[in-house]
Each structure stands twice: as structure tokens, then as C-alpha cells.
Short mmCIF file of C-alpha atoms in Angstrom, two decimals:
data_model
loop_
_atom_site.label_atom_id
_atom_site.label_comp_id
_atom_site.label_asym_id
_atom_site.label_seq_id
_atom_site.Cartn_x
_atom_site.Cartn_y
_atom_site.Cartn_z
CA MET I 1 0.07 0.12 0.03
CA ILE I 2 1.39 3.36 -0.80
CA ARG I 3 0.40 5.87 2.17
CA ILE I 4 -0.82 9.55 1.21
CA ILE I 5 0.87 10.59 4.42
CA GLU I 6 3.42 9.19 6.77
CA PRO I 7 4.53 11.33 9.69
CA ARG I 8 8.06 10.92 11.12
CA PHE I 9 8.06 9.65 14.59
CA SER I 10 10.97 8.70 16.75
CA GLU I 11 11.78 7.06 20.12
CA GLU I 12 11.28 10.42 21.70
CA GLU I 13 7.52 10.63 21.03
CA LYS I 14 7.15 7.09 21.98
CA ASN I 15 8.83 7.61 25.33
CA ILE I 16 6.73 10.61 25.93
CA VAL I 17 3.53 8.78 25.34
CA LEU I 18 4.66 6.01 27.70
CA GLU I 19 5.45 8.50 30.14
CA ILE I 20 2.04 10.19 30.08
CA LEU I 21 0.39 6.72 30.31
CA GLN I 22 2.33 5.85 33.19
CA SER I 23 1.62 9.09 35.01
CA GLY I 24 -1.94 8.92 34.93
CA GLN I 25 -2.12 12.66 33.93
CA ILE I 26 -3.58 12.19 30.47
CA THR I 27 -5.20 15.59 29.81
CA ARG I 28 -4.69 19.29 31.35
CA GLY I 29 -0.86 18.40 32.17
CA LYS I 30 2.68 19.53 31.46
CA TRP I 31 2.88 18.70 28.01
CA THR I 32 -0.13 20.89 26.90
CA ALA I 33 1.38 23.75 28.90
CA LEU I 34 4.80 23.29 27.30
CA PHE I 35 3.49 22.95 23.76
CA GLN I 36 1.56 26.12 24.16
CA GLU I 37 4.45 27.95 25.50
CA GLU I 38 6.86 26.80 22.99
CA PHE I 39 4.74 27.34 20.03
CA ALA I 40 4.05 30.72 21.14
CA ARG I 41 7.69 31.59 21.48
CA TYR I 42 8.31 29.94 17.99
CA LEU I 43 5.75 32.35 16.63
CA GLY I 44 6.61 35.36 18.36
CA VAL I 45 3.21 35.75 19.95
CA LYS I 46 2.07 36.20 23.55
CA HIS I 47 -0.89 33.39 23.59
CA VAL I 48 -1.58 30.18 22.14
CA PHE I 49 -4.41 27.89 23.04
CA THR I 50 -4.72 24.36 21.94
CA VAL I 51 -8.02 22.87 20.55
CA CYS I 52 -8.95 19.72 19.15
CA SER I 53 -8.90 20.49 15.25
CA GLY I 54 -8.12 23.22 12.74
CA THR I 55 -11.84 23.93 11.91
CA VAL I 56 -12.28 24.43 15.74
CA ALA I 57 -9.56 26.88 15.92
CA LEU I 58 -11.22 28.85 13.08
CA PHE I 59 -14.58 28.68 15.12
CA VAL I 60 -13.38 29.77 18.07
CA ALA I 61 -11.36 32.69 16.66
CA LEU I 62 -14.17 33.90 14.97
CA LYS I 63 -16.46 33.70 18.07
CA ALA I 64 -13.69 35.51 19.97
CA LEU I 65 -13.95 38.25 17.21
CA GLY I 66 -17.67 38.61 17.52
CA VAL I 67 -18.73 37.73 13.93
CA GLU I 68 -22.33 36.66 14.64
CA GLY I 69 -24.42 38.50 11.83
CA GLU I 70 -21.40 40.26 10.72
CA ARG I 71 -19.65 39.81 7.11
CA VAL I 72 -16.53 37.91 6.81
CA VAL I 73 -14.13 37.76 3.84
CA VAL I 74 -12.74 34.46 2.76
CA PRO I 75 -10.62 33.55 -0.17
CA ALA I 76 -12.12 31.38 -3.23
CA MET I 77 -9.29 28.82 -2.83
CA SER I 78 -9.13 26.95 0.48
CA PHE I 79 -10.09 23.96 2.29
CA MET I 80 -13.82 23.74 3.19
CA ALA I 81 -13.27 24.49 6.88
CA THR I 82 -12.71 27.99 6.24
CA ILE I 83 -16.01 28.70 5.16
CA ASP I 84 -17.75 26.04 7.37
CA ALA I 85 -16.19 27.77 10.43
CA VAL I 86 -17.77 31.26 9.41
CA TYR I 87 -21.05 29.56 8.94
CA LEU I 88 -20.73 27.76 12.34
CA ALA I 89 -19.82 31.03 14.04
CA GLY I 90 -22.76 32.75 12.64
CA GLY I 91 -21.01 34.99 10.10
CA VAL I 92 -21.82 35.67 6.64
CA PRO I 93 -19.24 34.62 4.20
CA VAL I 94 -18.05 36.88 1.44
CA VAL I 95 -15.86 35.19 -1.17
CA VAL I 96 -13.04 37.11 -3.21
CA ASP I 97 -10.85 35.79 -5.83
CA VAL I 98 -7.12 34.70 -5.25
CA ASP I 99 -3.90 36.10 -7.10
CA GLN I 100 -1.34 34.13 -8.99
CA HIS I 101 0.14 32.68 -5.64
CA TYR I 102 -3.38 31.22 -4.79
CA THR I 103 -3.62 33.48 -1.88
CA MET I 104 -6.26 36.21 -1.28
CA ASP I 105 -6.07 38.85 -3.86
CA PRO I 106 -5.57 42.50 -2.02
CA ASN I 107 -7.13 44.30 -5.10
CA GLN I 108 -10.33 42.17 -5.17
CA LEU I 109 -10.39 42.37 -1.36
CA GLU I 110 -10.44 46.22 -1.18
CA ASP I 111 -13.21 46.01 -3.67
CA ALA I 112 -15.07 43.55 -1.37
CA VAL I 113 -14.20 45.58 1.62
CA LYS I 114 -15.73 48.82 0.09
CA ARG I 115 -18.84 47.06 -0.87
CA TYR I 116 -19.56 44.96 2.26
CA ARG I 117 -17.81 46.43 5.15
CA PRO I 118 -16.68 43.28 6.93
CA LYS I 119 -15.81 42.83 10.61
CA VAL I 120 -13.13 40.12 9.72
CA VAL I 121 -11.04 39.34 6.78
CA VAL I 122 -9.51 35.60 6.54
CA PRO I 123 -6.44 35.33 4.26
CA VAL I 124 -5.46 31.92 4.03
CA HIS I 125 -1.67 31.00 3.83
CA LEU I 126 -1.84 28.07 1.38
CA TYR I 127 0.71 25.24 0.62
CA GLY I 128 3.31 27.22 2.93
CA GLN I 129 2.64 30.17 0.52
CA THR I 130 1.76 33.32 2.72
CA ALA I 131 -0.70 35.91 1.53
CA ASP I 132 0.31 39.45 0.89
CA MET I 133 0.12 40.12 4.69
CA ASP I 134 1.49 44.06 4.23
CA ALA I 135 -1.20 44.95 1.78
CA ILE I 136 -3.84 43.11 3.91
CA MET I 137 -2.87 44.79 7.24
CA GLN I 138 -2.72 48.28 5.53
CA LEU I 139 -6.21 47.66 4.27
CA SER I 140 -7.07 46.57 7.89
CA GLU I 141 -5.82 49.98 9.42
CA ARG I 142 -7.64 51.87 6.60
CA TYR I 143 -11.03 50.10 7.01
CA GLY I 144 -10.78 49.02 10.45
CA PHE I 145 -11.47 45.14 9.95
CA TYR I 146 -9.73 42.18 12.19
CA VAL I 147 -7.40 39.93 10.17
CA LEU I 148 -7.77 36.24 11.35
CA GLU I 149 -4.79 34.36 9.58
CA ASP I 150 -5.79 30.61 8.47
CA SER I 151 -2.39 29.23 8.94
CA ALA I 152 -3.54 25.54 9.03
CA GLN I 153 -1.21 24.71 6.06
CA ALA I 154 1.62 27.34 6.96
CA HIS I 155 3.49 25.98 9.99
CA GLY I 156 6.91 28.02 9.86
CA ALA I 157 6.16 30.03 6.81
CA MET I 158 7.66 33.17 6.80
CA TRP I 159 6.60 36.73 5.63
CA LYS I 160 9.39 39.43 5.71
CA GLY I 161 11.17 37.89 8.75
CA LYS I 162 7.87 37.07 10.63
CA LYS I 163 6.16 33.75 11.09
CA ALA I 164 2.83 33.21 9.41
CA GLY I 165 0.45 33.53 12.41
CA SER I 166 1.95 36.37 13.96
CA LEU I 167 1.01 39.07 11.27
CA GLY I 168 -2.83 39.57 12.02
CA HIS I 169 -4.72 40.00 15.10
CA ILE I 170 -5.34 36.35 15.45
CA SER I 171 -4.52 33.06 13.99
CA ALA I 172 -5.57 29.56 13.76
CA PHE I 173 -3.59 26.48 13.06
CA SER I 174 -4.28 22.58 12.28
CA PHE I 175 -2.12 19.82 13.51
CA TYR I 176 -4.11 17.23 11.47
CA ALA I 177 -1.79 13.92 10.63
CA SER I 178 -0.95 15.30 7.09
CA LYS I 179 0.57 18.66 8.29
CA ASN I 180 4.30 19.35 8.61
CA LEU I 181 3.45 19.54 12.54
CA PRO I 182 1.24 16.68 13.07
CA MET I 183 -0.32 15.40 16.35
CA GLY I 184 -2.89 13.36 14.44
CA GLU I 185 -5.68 15.64 15.27
CA GLY I 186 -5.37 18.94 16.88
CA GLY I 187 -5.51 22.73 16.24
CA ALA I 188 -4.48 26.01 17.92
CA VAL I 189 -5.46 29.87 18.18
CA ALA I 190 -2.73 32.36 18.56
CA THR I 191 -2.68 35.96 19.33
CA SER I 192 -0.92 38.82 20.98
CA ASP I 193 -4.07 40.71 21.95
CA ASP I 194 -4.84 40.09 25.86
CA ARG I 195 -8.68 41.26 25.15
CA LEU I 196 -8.95 38.39 22.41
CA ALA I 197 -7.09 35.92 24.44
CA ALA I 198 -9.70 36.31 27.34
CA GLU I 199 -12.39 35.84 24.83
CA ILE I 200 -10.84 32.74 23.46
CA LYS I 201 -10.70 31.15 26.81
CA LYS I 202 -14.38 31.65 27.32
CA TRP I 203 -15.05 29.27 24.14
CA ILE I 204 -12.46 26.36 24.72
CA ASP I 205 -13.53 24.98 28.22
CA PHE I 206 -16.94 25.69 29.33
CA GLY I 207 -16.61 29.44 29.46
CA GLU I 208 -18.60 32.33 30.85
CA HIS I 209 -21.59 31.61 28.43
CA PRO I 210 -22.59 28.30 26.80
CA ALA I 211 -19.38 26.79 25.12
CA PHE I 212 -17.54 23.43 24.62
CA ASN I 213 -14.83 21.31 25.69
CA VAL I 214 -12.37 21.48 22.71
CA ARG I 215 -9.30 20.38 24.61
CA ILE I 216 -6.26 18.12 23.27
CA THR I 217 -5.15 15.37 25.37
CA GLU I 218 -1.69 15.27 26.72
CA PHE I 219 -0.69 12.60 24.14
CA GLN I 220 -1.04 15.05 21.33
CA ALA I 221 0.49 17.64 23.09
CA GLY I 222 3.49 15.43 23.98
CA VAL I 223 3.99 14.34 20.35
CA GLY I 224 3.40 17.98 19.03
CA TYR I 225 6.04 19.31 21.46
CA VAL I 226 8.65 17.01 19.92
CA GLN I 227 7.37 17.71 16.28
CA LEU I 228 7.74 21.39 17.09
CA ARG I 229 11.29 21.04 17.51
CA LYS I 230 11.75 19.20 14.26
CA LEU I 231 9.60 21.65 12.45
CA ASP I 232 12.19 23.77 10.38
CA GLU I 233 14.37 20.49 9.67
CA ASN I 234 11.21 19.01 8.23
CA ASN I 235 10.46 21.92 6.39
CA GLN I 236 13.75 22.22 4.71
CA ARG I 237 13.42 18.36 3.64
CA ARG I 238 10.11 19.10 2.11
CA ARG I 239 11.71 21.92 -0.02
#
């Protein structure tokens, strides 16, 4: 059988999984905290919150931004989770075309912003190729919308010396088995905005209003912690 995906795991991941089993602390433990701290440091942001999938990461980010009843701009080319999350969060999606790099076209975006006045714009960094974040953030400052980076396919990607996921107001990641930072399943929301961080917390663990349990297990976090340390090397190998 030819596998579509084949993550690279070592004895280190196996030993961590065994350690977690022996400890009995299989959720809400040190590995989740360590991964969140290290991933925040890697991205250059203040806060990272792990969740159970990339789709949930987008949903939580959109809820934190308060999109219910508001327009949200997404690119025409992305995995369906991008637009699904908008619907699930109660937003109204507005689709704009992509440029020659298959990421959101800033000119098309400005036309849509003028017409629809969205609350949030979701550029998708696709196949490790970042959207034109300079142009998008300039439009954000001019028109006053939030920027949520869909970084599910851009772990370690760079835009002018900064990591994808650290350039907008908030970002979402996926750690699905096929990603270059795999946990099997999982996701994360990242931000440097303290107010948004407080809103995120309300949605991930039975918050101040009706919410969900979208936590990951210690097993996923432990595997992710080791995979994060290998990320740059693995990205270079893929190139």
C-alpha cells in the first residue's frame, strides 16, 4: 500500500507517550502547557491555546472576534473548513478571488471591503505560501477590520522575517496528521491581543457563556512538542 501521508516519529515521541500513560495525567497536564508555551515562542506571539482541530480553531477565533451576523471575507481557494467555520460562528461569508500565488488578492479584497464592510478578513496561507500580509494589514488599518490568519497549511512559513500566524490580529492552526506539524488531530489559536485571549478562553473550556470542551489530550501535546522541535528541519527537507 502506498500511503498518502507518513508522519516521522522517533523513540522520543514514543517515550513521552509511555511517560504520560504511566503518570495517569492524560489531559490538562505539563505537555499541553509546554507545547503552548513553545509554540507561542516559536511564532513570536503572547498567547497560544490548543484545541481539538483546525476547524475548531477557526470557529473559536471567529467567536472571539464576535462575527455573529457580520460579514467575513474568505478567499475562493481554501479547504472547506475556512468557510464552514464562518457559517458555524454565525457569520456571513463573502468570497473574493485569489492572485497568481493562490492566496487572497488584495485588490479584490479592497473592492469587497468597500462594498460589504466586513468585520473580519480571513487570508489563507496555502501550501506554505503566505498571503500578501503587508497589503492586507494596510487595508485593515484603513478600513478597520480584523485579520484572522488561516495558517493551517503554513507552520513555519515566513513573511518578511515574521512567522505566518503572527502577522494579523489572531490566527488558527491545524495539527492534522498530514500537516508538517502533526499530532494526529488538533489545532491552536494564537494572538498577542490580551482582550482576544480572554475571549478565546471563554469558548474552549465551558466558559462564561454556553461553550464547549475542545481540549486536546496530553498524548497529542507531547507528540506535538517533539514535532515542533523538528519543524524547521522537516520544512527544509520538504523543500
